[in-house]
mmCIF file of C-alpha atoms in Angstrom:
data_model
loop_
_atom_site.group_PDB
_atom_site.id
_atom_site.type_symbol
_atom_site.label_atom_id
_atom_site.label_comp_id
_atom_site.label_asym_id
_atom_site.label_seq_id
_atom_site.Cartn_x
_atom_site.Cartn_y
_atom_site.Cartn_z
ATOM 1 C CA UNK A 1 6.272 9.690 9.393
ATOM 2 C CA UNK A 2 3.221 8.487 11.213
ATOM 3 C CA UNK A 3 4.872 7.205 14.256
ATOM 4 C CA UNK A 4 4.280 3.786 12.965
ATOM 5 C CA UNK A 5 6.361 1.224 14.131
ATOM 6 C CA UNK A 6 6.113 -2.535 13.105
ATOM 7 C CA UNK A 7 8.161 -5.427 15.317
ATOM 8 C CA UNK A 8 9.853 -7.574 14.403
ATOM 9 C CA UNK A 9 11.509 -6.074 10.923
ATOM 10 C CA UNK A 10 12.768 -9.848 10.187
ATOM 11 C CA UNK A 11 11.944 -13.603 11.652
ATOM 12 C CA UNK A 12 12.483 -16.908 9.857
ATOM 13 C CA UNK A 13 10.689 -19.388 11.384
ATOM 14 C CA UNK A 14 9.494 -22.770 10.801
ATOM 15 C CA UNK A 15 6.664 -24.204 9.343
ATOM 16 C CA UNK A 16 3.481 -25.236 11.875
ATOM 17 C CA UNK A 17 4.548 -22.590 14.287
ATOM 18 C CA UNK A 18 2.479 -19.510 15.588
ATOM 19 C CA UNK A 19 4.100 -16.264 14.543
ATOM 20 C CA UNK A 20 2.571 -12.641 15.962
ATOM 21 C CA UNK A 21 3.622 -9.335 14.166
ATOM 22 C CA UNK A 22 3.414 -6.107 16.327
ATOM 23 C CA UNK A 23 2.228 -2.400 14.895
ATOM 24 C CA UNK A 24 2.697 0.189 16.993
ATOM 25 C CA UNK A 25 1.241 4.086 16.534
ATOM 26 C CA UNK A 26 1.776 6.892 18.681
ATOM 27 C CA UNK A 27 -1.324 9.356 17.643
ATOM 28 C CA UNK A 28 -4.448 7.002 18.428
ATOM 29 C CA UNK A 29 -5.653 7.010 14.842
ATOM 30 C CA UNK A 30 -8.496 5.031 14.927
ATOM 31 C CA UNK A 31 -8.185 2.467 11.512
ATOM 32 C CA UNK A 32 -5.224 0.012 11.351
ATOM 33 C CA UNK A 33 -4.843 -2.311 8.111
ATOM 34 C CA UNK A 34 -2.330 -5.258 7.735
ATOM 35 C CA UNK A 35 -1.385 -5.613 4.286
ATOM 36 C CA UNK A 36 0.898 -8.288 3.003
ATOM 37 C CA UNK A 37 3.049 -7.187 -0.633
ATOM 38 C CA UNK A 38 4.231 -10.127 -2.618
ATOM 39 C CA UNK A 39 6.227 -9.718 -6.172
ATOM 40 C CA UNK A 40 2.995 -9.628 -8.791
ATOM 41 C CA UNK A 41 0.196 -9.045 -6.443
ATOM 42 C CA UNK A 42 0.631 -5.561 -5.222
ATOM 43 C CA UNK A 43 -0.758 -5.004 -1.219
ATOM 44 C CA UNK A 44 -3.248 -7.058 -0.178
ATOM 45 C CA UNK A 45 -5.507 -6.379 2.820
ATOM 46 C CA UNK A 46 -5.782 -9.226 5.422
ATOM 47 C CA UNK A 47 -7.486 -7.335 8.305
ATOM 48 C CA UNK A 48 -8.179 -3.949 9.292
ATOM 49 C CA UNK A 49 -9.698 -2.333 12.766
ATOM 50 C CA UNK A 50 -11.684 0.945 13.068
ATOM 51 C CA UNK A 51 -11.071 0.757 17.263
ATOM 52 C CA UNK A 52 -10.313 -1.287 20.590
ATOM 53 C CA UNK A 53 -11.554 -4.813 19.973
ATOM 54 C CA UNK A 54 -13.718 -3.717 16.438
ATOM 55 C CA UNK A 55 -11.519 -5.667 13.318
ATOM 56 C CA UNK A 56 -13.013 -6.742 10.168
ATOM 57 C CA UNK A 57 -11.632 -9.603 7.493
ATOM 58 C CA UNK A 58 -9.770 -8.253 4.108
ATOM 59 C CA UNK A 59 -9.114 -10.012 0.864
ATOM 60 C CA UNK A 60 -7.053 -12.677 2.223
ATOM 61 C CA UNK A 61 -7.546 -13.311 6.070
ATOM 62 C CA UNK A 62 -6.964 -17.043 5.903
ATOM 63 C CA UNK A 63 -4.941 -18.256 8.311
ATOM 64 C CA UNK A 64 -4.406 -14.954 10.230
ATOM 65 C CA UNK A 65 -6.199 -13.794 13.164
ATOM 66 C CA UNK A 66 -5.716 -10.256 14.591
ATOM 67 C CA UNK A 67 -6.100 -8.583 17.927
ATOM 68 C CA UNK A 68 -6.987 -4.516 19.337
ATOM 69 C CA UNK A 69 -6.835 -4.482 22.667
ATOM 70 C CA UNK A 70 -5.428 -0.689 22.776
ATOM 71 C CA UNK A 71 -5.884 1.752 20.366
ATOM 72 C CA UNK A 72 -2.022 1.953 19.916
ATOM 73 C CA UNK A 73 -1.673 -1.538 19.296
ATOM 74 C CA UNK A 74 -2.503 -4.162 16.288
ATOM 75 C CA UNK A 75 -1.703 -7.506 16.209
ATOM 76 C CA UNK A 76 -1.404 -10.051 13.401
ATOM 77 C CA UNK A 77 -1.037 -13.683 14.323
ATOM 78 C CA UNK A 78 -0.359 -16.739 12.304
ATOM 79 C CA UNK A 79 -1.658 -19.293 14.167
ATOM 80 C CA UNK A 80 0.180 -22.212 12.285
ATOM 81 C CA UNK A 81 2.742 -20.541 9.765
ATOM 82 C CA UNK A 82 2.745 -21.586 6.098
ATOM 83 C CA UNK A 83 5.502 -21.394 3.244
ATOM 84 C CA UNK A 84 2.501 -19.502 1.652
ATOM 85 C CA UNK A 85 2.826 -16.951 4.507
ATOM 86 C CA UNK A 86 5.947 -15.989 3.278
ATOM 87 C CA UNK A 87 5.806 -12.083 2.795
ATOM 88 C CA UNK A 88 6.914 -8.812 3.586
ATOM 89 C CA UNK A 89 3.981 -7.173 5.777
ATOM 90 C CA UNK A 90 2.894 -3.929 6.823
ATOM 91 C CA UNK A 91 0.856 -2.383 8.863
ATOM 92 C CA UNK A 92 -0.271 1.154 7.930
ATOM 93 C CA UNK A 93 -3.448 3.396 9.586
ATOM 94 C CA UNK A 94 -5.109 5.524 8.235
ATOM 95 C CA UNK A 95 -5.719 9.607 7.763
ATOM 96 C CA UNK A 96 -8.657 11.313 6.616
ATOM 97 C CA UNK A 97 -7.713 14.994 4.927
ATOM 98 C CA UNK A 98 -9.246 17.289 2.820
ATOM 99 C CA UNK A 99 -8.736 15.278 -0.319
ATOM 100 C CA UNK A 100 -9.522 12.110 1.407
ATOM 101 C CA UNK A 101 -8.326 9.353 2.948
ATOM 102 C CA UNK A 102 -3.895 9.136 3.190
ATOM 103 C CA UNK A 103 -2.819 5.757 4.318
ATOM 104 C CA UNK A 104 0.871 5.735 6.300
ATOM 105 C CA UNK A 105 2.636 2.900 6.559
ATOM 106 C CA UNK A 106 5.400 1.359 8.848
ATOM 107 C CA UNK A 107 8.655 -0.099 7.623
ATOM 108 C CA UNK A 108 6.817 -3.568 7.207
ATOM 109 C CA UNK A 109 8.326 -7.047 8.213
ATOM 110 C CA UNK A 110 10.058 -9.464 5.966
ATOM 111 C CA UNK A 111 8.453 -13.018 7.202
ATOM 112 C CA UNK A 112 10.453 -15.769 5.905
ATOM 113 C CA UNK A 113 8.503 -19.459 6.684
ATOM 114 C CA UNK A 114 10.641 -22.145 6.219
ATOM 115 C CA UNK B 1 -13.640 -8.200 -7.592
ATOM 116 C CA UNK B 2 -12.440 -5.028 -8.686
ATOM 117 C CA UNK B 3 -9.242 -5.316 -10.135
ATOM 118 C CA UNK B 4 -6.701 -2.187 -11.089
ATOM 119 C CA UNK B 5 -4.128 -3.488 -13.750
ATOM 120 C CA UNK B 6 -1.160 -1.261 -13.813
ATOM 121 C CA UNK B 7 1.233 -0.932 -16.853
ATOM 122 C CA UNK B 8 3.831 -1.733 -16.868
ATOM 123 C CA UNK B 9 5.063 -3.729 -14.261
ATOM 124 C CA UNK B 10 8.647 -3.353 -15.293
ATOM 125 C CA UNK B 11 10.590 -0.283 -17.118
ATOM 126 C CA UNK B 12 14.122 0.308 -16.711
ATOM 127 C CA UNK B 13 14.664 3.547 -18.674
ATOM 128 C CA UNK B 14 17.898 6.669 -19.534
ATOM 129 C CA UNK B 15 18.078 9.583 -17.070
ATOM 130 C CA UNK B 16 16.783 12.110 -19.248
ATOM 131 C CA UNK B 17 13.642 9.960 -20.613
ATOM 132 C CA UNK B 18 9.943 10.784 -20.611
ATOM 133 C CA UNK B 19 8.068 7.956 -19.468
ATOM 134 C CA UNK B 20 4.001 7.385 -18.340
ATOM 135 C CA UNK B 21 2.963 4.812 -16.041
ATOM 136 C CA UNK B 22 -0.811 3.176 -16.449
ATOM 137 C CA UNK B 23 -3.384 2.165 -14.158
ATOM 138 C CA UNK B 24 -6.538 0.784 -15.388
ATOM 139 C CA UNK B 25 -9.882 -0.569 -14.397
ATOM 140 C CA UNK B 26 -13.240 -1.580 -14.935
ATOM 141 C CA UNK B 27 -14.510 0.370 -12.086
ATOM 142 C CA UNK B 28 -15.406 3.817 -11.429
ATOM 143 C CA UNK B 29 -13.244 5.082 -7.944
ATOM 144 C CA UNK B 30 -14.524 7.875 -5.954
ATOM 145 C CA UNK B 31 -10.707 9.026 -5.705
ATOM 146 C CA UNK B 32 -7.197 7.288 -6.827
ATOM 147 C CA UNK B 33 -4.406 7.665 -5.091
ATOM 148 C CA UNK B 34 -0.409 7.328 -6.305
ATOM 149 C CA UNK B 35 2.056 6.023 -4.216
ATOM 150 C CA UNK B 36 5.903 5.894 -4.223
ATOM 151 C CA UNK B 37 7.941 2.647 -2.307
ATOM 152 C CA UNK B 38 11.828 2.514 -1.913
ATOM 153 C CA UNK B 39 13.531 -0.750 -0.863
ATOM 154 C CA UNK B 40 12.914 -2.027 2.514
ATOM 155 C CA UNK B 41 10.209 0.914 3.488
ATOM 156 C CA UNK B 42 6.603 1.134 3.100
ATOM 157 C CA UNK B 43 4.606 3.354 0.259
ATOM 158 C CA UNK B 44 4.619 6.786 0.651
ATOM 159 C CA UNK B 45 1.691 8.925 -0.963
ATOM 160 C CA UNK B 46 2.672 11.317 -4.004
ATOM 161 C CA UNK B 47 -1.138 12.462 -4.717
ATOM 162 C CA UNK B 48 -4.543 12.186 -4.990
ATOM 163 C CA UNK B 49 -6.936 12.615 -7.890
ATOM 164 C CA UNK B 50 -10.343 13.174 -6.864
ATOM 165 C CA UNK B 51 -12.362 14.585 -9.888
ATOM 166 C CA UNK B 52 -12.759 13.291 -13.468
ATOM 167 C CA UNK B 53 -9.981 14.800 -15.732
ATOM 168 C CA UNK B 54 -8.083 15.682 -12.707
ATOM 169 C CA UNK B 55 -4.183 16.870 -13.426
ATOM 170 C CA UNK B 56 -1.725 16.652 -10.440
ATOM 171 C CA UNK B 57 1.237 18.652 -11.438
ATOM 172 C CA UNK B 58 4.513 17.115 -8.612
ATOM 173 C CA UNK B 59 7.423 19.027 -10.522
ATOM 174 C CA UNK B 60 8.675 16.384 -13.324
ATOM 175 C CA UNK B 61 5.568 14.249 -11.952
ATOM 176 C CA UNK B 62 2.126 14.346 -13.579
ATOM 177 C CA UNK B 63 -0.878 12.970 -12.502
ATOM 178 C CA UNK B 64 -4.190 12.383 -14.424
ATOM 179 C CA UNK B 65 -7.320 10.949 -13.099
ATOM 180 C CA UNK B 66 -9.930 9.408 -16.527
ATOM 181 C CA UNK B 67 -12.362 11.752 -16.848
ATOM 182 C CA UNK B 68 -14.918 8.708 -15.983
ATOM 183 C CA UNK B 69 -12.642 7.791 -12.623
ATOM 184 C CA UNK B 70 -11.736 4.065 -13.707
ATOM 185 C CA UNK B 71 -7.955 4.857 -14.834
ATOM 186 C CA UNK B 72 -5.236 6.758 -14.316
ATOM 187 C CA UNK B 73 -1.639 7.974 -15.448
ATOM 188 C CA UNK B 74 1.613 8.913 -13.899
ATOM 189 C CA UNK B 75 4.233 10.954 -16.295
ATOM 190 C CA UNK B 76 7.618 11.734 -15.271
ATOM 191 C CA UNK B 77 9.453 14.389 -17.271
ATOM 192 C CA UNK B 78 13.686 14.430 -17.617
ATOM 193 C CA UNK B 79 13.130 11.173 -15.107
ATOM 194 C CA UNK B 80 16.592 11.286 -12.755
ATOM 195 C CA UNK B 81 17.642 8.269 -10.665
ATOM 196 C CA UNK B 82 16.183 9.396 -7.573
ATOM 197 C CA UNK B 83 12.745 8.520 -9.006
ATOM 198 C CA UNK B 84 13.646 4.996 -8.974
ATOM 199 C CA UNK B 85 11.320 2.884 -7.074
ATOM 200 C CA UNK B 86 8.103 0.994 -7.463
ATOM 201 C CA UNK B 87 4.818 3.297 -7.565
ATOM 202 C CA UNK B 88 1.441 1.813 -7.006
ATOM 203 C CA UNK B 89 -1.842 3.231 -7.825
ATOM 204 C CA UNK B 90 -4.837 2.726 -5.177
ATOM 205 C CA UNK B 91 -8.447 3.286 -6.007
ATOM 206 C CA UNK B 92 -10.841 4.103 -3.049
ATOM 207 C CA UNK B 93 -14.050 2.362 -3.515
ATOM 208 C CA UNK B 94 -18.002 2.679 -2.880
ATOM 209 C CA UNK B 95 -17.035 0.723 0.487
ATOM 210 C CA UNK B 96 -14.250 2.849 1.006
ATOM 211 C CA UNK B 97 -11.547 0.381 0.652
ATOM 212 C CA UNK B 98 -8.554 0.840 -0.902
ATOM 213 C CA UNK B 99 -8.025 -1.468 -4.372
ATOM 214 C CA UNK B 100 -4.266 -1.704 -5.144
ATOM 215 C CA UNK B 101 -2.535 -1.906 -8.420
ATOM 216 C CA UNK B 102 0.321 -4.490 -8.358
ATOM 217 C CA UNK B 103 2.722 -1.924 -9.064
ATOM 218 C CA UNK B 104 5.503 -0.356 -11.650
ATOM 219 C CA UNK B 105 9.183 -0.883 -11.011
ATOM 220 C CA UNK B 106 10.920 1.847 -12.187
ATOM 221 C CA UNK B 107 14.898 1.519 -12.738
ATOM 222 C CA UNK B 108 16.368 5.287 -13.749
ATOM 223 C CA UNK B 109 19.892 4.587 -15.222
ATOM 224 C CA UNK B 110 22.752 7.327 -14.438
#
């Protein structure tokens, strides 16, 4: 456990509407990712930071904007939710050990856009 | 785009059985990385394979990096239903990004 913890773990909401997704760490790791997991496609990146106010596109940043403001925090907003938004997403930072880089992850949120 | 294919996506399997999990690619990783994800959690890392012909010994779990880095395989000996979940391989790249397999479900039956 990484102290990561993601807000909120569920939200339905409606198509056309903004939607912001909280991650929250407690050890100031510098590199935060937001991933999205659908059923066939693995995780895919959508942003990532490497510190206050420095963030970076992934694979599939369409539609999604993101935010660093503190170290602690990452945000992920839809700015006009899509039925293609609907996910699970997670937010996970990252650790570099002696065999490399670990990635921990939070306990993700289930985005449902109706 | 570098792609890791992972085989296969399904197996539903006897406590008891053997069974080896692929993950394949085109592109040579600098390190590959296994990961293990329960229902409603995020992936947690098993191991990671950092030289060519690599073996990761995890108990019943074994892990084997290609001895040219582009693949990889997961065995599980005698698997038991507490190794039921969905693994996903992750290749770290020459930009240091992580490429992710779309994952195995596993299913151990009792």
């Amino acid at each position: 456990d990484a102290g990561i913890t993601q807000s909120p773990r569920h939200k339905v909401t409606e198509t056309g509407t903004p939607v912001t997704l909280r991650c929250h760490q407690t050890e100031n790791h510098r590199y935060m990712y937001w991933y999205r997991q659908d059923p066939g496609h693995g995780l895919r990146l959508i942003h990532y930071s490497y510190g206050v106010k420095d963030t970076d596109k992934g694979e599939v940043s369409d539609g999604y904007s993101v935010s660093r403001s503190k170290t602690e925090d990452f945000l992920l907003t839809l700015e006009s939710a899509t039925s293609s938004q609907t996910s699970v997403y997670f937010c996970a930072i990252s650790v570099q050990g002696r065999v490399g880089e670990t990635q921990y992850f939070g306990p993700g949120t289930r985005l449902l856009v109706l | 785009t570098q792609l890791l294919e992972q085989s296969p996506q399904f197996l539903s399997i006897q406590e008891g059985e053997n069974l080896t999990v692929y993950c394949n690619s085109s592109s040579v990783f600098s390190s590959l990385q296994w990961y293990r994800q329960e229902p409603g959690e995020g992936p947690v890392l098993l191991v990671t394979v950092v030289t060519g012909g690599e073996v990761k010994k995890l108990k019943r779990l074994t892990f084997q990096f290609g001895d040219a880095r582009k693949d990889s395989s997961l065995h599980i000996t005698a698997a038991q239903p507490g190794d039921t979940g969905l693994y996903l391989c992750a290749g770290m790249d020459s930009n240091y990004q992580l490429i992710w397999g779309a994952g195995t479900k596993l299913i151990i039956k009792p």
